[in-house]
JSON list of C-alpha atoms and ligand atoms in Angstrom, two decimals:
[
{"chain": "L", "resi": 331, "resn": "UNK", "atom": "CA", "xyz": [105.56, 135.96, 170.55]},
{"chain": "L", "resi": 332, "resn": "UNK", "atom": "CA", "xyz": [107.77, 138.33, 168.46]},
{"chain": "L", "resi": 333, "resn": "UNK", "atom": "CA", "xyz": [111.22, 137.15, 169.93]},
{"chain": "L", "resi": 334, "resn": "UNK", "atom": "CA", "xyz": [114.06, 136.14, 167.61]},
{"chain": "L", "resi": 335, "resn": "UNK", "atom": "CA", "xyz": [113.89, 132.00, 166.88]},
{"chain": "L", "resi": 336, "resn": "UNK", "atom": "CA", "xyz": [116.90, 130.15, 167.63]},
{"chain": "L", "resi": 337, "resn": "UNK", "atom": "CA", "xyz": [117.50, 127.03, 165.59]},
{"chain": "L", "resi": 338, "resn": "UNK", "atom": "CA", "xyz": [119.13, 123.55, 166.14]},
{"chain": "L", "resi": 339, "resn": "UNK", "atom": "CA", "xyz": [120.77, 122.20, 163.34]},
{"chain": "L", "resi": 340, "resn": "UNK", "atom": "CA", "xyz": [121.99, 118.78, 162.10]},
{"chain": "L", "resi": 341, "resn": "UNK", "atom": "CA", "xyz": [123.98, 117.54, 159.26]},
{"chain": "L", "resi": 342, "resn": "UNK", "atom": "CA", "xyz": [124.57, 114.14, 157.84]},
{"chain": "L", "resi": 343, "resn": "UNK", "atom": "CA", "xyz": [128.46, 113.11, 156.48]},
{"chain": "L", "resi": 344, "resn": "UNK", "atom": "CA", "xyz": [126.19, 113.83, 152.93]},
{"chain": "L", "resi": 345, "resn": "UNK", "atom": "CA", "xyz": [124.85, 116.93, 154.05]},
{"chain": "L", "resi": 346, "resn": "UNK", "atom": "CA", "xyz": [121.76, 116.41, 154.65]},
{"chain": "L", "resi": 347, "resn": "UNK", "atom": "CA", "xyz": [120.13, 118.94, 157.06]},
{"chain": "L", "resi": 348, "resn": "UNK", "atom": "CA", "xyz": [117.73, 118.95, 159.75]},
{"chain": "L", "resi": 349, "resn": "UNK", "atom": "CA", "xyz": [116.50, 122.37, 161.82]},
{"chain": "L", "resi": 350, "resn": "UNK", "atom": "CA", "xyz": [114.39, 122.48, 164.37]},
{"chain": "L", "resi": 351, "resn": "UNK", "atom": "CA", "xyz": [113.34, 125.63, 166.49]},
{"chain": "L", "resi": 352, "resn": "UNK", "atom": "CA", "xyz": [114.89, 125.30, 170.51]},
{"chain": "L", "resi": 353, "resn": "UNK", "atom": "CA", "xyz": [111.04, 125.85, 171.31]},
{"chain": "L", "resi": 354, "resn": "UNK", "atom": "CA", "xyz": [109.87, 122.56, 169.54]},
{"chain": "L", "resi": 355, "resn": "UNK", "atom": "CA", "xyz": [112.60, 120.86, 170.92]},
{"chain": "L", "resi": 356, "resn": "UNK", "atom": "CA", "xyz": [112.10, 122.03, 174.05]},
{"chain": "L", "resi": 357, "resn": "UNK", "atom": "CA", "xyz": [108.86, 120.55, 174.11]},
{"chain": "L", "resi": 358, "resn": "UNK", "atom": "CA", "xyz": [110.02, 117.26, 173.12]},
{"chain": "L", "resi": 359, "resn": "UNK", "atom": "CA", "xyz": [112.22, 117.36, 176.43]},
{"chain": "L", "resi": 360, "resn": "UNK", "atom": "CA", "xyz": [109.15, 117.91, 178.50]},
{"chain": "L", "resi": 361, "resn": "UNK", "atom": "CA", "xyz": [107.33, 115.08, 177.35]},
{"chain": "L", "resi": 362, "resn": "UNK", "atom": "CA", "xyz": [110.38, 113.50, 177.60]},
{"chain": "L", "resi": 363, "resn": "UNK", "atom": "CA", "xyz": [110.85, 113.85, 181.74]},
{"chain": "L", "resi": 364, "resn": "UNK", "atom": "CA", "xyz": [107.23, 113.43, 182.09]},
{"chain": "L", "resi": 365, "resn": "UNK", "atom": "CA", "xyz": [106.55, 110.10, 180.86]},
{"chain": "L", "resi": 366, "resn": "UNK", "atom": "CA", "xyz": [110.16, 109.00, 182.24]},
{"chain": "L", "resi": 367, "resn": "UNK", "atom": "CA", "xyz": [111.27, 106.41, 183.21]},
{"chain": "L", "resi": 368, "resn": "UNK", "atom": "CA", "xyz": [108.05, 105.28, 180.19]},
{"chain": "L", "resi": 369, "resn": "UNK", "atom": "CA", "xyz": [108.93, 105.66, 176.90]},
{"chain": "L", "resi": 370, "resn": "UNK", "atom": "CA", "xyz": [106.80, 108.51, 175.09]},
{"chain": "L", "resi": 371, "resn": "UNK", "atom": "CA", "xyz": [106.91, 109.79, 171.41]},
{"chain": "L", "resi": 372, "resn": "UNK", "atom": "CA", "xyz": [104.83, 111.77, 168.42]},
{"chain": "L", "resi": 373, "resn": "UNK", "atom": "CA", "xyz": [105.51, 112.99, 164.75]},
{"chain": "L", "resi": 374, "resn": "UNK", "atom": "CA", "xyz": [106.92, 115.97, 163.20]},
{"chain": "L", "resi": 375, "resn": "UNK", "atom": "CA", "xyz": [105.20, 117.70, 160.69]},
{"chain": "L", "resi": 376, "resn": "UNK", "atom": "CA", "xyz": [106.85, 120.60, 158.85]},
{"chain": "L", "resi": 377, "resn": "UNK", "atom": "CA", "xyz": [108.76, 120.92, 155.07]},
{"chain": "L", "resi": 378, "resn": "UNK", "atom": "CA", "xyz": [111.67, 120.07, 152.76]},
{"chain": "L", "resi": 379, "resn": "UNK", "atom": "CA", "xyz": [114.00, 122.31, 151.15]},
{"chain": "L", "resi": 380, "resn": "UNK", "atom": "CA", "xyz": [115.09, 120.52, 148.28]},
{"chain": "L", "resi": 381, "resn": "UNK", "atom": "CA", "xyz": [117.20, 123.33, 147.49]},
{"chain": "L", "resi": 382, "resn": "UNK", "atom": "CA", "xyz": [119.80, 122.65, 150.93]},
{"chain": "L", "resi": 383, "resn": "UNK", "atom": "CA", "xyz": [118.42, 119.34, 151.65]},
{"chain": "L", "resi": 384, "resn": "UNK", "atom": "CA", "xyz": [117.15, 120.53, 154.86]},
{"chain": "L", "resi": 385, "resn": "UNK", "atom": "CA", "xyz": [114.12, 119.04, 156.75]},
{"chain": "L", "resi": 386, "resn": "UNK", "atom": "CA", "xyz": [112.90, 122.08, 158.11]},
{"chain": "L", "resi": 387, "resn": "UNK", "atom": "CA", "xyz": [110.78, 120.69, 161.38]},
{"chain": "L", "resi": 388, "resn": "UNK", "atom": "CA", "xyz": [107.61, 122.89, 162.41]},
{"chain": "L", "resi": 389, "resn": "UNK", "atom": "CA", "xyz": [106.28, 121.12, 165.27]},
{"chain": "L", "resi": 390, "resn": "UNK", "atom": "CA", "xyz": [105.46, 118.30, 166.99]},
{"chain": "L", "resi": 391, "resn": "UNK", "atom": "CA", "xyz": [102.25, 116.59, 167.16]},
{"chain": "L", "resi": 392, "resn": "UNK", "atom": "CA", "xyz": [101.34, 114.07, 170.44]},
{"chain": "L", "resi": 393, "resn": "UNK", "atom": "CA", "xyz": [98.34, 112.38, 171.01]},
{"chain": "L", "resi": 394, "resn": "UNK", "atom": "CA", "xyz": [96.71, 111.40, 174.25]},
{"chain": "L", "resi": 395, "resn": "UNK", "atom": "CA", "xyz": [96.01, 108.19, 172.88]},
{"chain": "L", "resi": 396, "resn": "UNK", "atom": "CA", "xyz": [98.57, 105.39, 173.18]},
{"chain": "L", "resi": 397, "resn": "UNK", "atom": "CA", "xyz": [100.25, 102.49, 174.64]},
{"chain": "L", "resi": 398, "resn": "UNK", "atom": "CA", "xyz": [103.52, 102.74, 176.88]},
{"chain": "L", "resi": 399, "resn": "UNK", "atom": "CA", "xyz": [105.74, 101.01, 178.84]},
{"chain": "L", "resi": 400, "resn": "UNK", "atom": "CA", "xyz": [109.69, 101.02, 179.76]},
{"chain": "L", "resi": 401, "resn": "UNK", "atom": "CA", "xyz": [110.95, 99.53, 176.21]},
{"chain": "L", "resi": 402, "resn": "UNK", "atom": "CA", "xyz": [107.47, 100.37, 173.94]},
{"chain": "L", "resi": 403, "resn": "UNK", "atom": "CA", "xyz": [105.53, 102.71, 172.73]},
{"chain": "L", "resi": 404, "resn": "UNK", "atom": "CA", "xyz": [102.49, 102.37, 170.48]},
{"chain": "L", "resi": 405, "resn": "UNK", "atom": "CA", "xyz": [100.59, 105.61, 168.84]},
{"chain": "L", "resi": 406, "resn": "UNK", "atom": "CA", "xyz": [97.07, 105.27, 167.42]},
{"chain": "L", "resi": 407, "resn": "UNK", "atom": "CA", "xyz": [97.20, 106.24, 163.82]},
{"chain": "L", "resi": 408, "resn": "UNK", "atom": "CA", "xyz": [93.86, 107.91, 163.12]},
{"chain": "L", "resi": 409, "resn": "UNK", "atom": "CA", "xyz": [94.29, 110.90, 165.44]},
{"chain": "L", "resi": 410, "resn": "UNK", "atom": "CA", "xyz": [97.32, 111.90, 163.64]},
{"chain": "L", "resi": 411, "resn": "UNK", "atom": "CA", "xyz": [96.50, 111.61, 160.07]},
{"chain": "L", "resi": 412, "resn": "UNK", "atom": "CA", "xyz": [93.57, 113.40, 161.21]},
{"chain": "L", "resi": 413, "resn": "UNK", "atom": "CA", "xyz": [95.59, 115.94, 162.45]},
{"chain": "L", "resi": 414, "resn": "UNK", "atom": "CA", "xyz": [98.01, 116.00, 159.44]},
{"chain": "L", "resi": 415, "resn": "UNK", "atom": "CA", "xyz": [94.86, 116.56, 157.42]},
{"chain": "L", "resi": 416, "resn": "UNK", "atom": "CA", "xyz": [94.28, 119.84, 158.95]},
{"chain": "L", "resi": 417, "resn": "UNK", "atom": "CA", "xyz": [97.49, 120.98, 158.92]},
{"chain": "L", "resi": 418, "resn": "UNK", "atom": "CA", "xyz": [97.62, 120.21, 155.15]},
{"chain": "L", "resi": 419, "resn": "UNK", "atom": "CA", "xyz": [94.80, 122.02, 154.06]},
{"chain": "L", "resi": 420, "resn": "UNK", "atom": "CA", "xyz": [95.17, 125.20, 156.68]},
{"chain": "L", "resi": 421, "resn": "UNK", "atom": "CA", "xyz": [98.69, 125.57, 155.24]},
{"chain": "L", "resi": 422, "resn": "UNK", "atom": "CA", "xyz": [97.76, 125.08, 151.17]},
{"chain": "L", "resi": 423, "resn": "UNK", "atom": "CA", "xyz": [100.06, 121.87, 151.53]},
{"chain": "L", "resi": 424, "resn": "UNK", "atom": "CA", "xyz": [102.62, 123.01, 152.53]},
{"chain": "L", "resi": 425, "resn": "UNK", "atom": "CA", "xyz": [103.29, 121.47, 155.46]},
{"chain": "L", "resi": 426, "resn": "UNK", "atom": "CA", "xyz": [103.13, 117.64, 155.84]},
{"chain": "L", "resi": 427, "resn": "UNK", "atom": "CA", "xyz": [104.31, 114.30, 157.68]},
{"chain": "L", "resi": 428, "resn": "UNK", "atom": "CA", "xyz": [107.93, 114.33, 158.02]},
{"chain": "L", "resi": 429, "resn": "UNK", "atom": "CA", "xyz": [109.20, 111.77, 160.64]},
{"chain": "L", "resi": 430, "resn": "UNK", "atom": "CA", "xyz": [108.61, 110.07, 164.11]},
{"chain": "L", "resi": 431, "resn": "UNK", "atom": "CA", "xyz": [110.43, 110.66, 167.35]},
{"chain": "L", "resi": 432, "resn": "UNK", "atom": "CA", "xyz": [110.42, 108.69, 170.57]},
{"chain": "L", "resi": 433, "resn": "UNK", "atom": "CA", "xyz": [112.24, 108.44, 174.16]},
{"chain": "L", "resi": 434, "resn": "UNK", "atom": "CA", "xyz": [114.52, 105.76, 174.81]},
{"chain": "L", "resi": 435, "resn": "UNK", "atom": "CA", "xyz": [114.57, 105.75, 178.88]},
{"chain": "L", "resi": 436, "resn": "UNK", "atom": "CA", "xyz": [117.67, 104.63, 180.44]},
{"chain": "L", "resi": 437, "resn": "UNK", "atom": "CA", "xyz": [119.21, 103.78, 177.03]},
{"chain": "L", "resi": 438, "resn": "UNK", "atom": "CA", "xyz": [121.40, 105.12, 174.32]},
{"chain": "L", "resi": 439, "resn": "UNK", "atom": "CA", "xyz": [119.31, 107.17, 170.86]},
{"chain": "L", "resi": 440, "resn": "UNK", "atom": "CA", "xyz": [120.04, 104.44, 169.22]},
{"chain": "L", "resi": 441, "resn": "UNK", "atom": "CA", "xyz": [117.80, 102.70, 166.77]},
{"chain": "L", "resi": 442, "resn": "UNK", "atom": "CA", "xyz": [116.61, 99.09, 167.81]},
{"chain": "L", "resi": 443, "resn": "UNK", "atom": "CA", "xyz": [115.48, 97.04, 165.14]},
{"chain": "L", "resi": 444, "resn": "UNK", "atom": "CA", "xyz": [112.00, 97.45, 165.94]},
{"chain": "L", "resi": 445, "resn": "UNK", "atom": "CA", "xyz": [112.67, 101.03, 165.19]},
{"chain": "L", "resi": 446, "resn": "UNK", "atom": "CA", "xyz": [114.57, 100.08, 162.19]},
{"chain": "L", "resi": 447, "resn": "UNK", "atom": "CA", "xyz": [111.23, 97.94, 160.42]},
{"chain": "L", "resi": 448, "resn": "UNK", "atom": "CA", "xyz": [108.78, 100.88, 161.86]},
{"chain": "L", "resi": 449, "resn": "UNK", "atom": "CA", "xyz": [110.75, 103.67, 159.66]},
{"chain": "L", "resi": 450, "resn": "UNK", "atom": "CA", "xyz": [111.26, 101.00, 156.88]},
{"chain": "L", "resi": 451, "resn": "UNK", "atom": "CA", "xyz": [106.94, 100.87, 157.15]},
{"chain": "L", "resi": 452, "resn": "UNK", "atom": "CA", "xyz": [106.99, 104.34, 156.77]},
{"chain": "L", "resi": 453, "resn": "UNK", "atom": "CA", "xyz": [108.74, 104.80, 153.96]},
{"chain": "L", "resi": 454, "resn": "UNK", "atom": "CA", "xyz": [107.01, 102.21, 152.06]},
{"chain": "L", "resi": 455, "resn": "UNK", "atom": "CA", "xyz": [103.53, 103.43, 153.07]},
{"chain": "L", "resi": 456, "resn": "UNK", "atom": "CA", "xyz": [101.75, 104.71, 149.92]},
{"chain": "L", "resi": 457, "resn": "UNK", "atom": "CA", "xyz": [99.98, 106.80, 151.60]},
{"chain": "L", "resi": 458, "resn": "UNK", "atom": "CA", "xyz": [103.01, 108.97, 153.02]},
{"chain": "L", "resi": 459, "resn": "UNK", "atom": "CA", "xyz": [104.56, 111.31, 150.32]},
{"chain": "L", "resi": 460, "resn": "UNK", "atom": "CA", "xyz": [108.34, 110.93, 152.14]},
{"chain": "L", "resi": 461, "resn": "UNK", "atom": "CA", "xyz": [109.86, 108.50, 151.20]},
{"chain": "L", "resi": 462, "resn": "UNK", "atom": "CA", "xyz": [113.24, 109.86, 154.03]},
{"chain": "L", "resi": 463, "resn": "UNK", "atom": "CA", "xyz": [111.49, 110.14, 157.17]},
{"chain": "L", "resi": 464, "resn": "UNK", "atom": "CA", "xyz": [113.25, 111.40, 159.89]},
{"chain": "L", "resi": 465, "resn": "UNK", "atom": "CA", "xyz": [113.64, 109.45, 163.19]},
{"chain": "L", "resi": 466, "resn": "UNK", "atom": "CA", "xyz": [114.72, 111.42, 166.50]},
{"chain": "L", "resi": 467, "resn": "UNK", "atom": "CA", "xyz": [115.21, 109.22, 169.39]},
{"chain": "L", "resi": 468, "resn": "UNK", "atom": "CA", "xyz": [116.06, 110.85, 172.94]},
{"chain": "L", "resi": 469, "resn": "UNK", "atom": "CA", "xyz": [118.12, 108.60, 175.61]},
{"chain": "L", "resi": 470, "resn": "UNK", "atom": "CA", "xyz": [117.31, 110.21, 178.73]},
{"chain": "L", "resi": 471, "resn": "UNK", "atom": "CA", "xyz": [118.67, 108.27, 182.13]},
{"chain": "L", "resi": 472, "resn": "UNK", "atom": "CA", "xyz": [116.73, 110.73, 184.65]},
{"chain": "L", "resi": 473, "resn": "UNK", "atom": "CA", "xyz": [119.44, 113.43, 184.29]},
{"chain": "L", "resi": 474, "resn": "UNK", "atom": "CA", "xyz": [120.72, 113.75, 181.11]},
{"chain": "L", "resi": 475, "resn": "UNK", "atom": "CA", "xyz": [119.08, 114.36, 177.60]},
{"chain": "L", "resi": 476, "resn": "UNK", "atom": "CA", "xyz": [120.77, 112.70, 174.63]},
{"chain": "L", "resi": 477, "resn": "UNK", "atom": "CA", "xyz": [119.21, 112.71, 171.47]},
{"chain": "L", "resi": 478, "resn": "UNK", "atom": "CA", "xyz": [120.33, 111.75, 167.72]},
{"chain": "L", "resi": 479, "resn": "UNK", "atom": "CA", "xyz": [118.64, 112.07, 164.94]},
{"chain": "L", "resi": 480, "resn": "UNK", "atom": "CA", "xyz": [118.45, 109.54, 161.83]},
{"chain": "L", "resi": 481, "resn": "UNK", "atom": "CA", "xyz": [117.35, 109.64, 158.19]},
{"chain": "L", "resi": 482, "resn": "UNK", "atom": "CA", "xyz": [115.71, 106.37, 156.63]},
{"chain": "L", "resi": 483, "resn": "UNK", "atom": "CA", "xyz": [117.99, 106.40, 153.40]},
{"chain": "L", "resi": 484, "resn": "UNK", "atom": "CA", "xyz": [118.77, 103.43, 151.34]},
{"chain": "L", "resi": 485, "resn": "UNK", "atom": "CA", "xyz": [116.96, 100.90, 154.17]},
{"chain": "L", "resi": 486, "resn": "UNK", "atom": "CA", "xyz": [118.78, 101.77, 156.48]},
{"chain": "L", "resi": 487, "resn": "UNK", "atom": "CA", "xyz": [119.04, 104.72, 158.95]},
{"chain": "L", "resi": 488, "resn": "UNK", "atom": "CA", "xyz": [121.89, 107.35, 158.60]},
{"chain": "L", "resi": 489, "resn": "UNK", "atom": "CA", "xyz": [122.63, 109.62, 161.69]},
{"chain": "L", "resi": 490, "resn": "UNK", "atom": "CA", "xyz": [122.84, 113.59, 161.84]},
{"chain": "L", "resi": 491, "resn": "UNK", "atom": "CA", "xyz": [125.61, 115.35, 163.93]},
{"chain": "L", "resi": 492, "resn": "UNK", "atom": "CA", "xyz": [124.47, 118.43, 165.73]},
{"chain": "L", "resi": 493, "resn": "UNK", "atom": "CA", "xyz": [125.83, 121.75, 163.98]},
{"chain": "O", "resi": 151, "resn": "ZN", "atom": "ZN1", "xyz": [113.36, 103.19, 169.70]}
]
């Protein structure tokens, strides 16, 4: 696949950036309308450009391991840091862990505080070299896809506008 990659982009009030390819998110949107009206979610993995402050998102990774329902979803851990592992290493580090993204079905992307303590988790987790993990969550009623995206920043979550 040699054709020309369009990007997404998002931007904090600070400037913080976020890019994703229309591919990747793509993806997310089909996972999204399968598992509707279930919620449904993965990681991102990818890199951060220090210099612009952009999280520049590779891909996704899902699992088919996990727990749903309307209002939860529950990933089992090991097949993604096994996963992360191999990235890691095939890409001489660097590409790594960089957030979380889930579907919020029939309901606004905004974070609950379940969400909130999850990112918070994250963040804290020693064995996670971000310490800003990203958070995408996608409200999707049957018809219409609405996502926002959200930094973990000072405990708390900050929001992106799209570009
Ligand atoms: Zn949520």
């Amino acid at each position: 696949m040699n054709s020309p990659m369009t990007y997404r982009k998002y931007e904090t009030t600070d400037g913080l950036r976020i890019q994703l390819s229309e591919e990747v998110f793509k993806k997310i949107q089909e996972h999204c309308v399968r598992h509707y009206p279930k919620e449904f979610g993965g990681i991102f993995y990818g890199s951060i450009n220090s210099n612009t402050d952009t999280a520049m998102v590779e891909d996704i990774i899902v699992s088919k391991w996990f727990v749903n329902t309307t209002v939860l979803f529950r990933r089992i851990a090991w097949y993604f840091n096994w996963r992360l592992k191999q990235i890691h290493r095939r890409s001489n580090g660097q590409l790594y862990y960089i957030g979380e993204w889930h579907t919020h079905p029939n309901a606004a992307p905004f974070p609950s505080t379940t969400d909130l303590k999850a990112m918070c988790r994250i963040a804290n987790n020693p064995n996670i070299r971000i310490k800003t993990p990203i958070l995408l969550i996608i409200g999707y009623d049957g018809r219409q896809i609405n996502e926002c995206f959200y930094i973990y920043l000072n405990q708390n979550l900050t929001s992106y506008a799209r570009l």
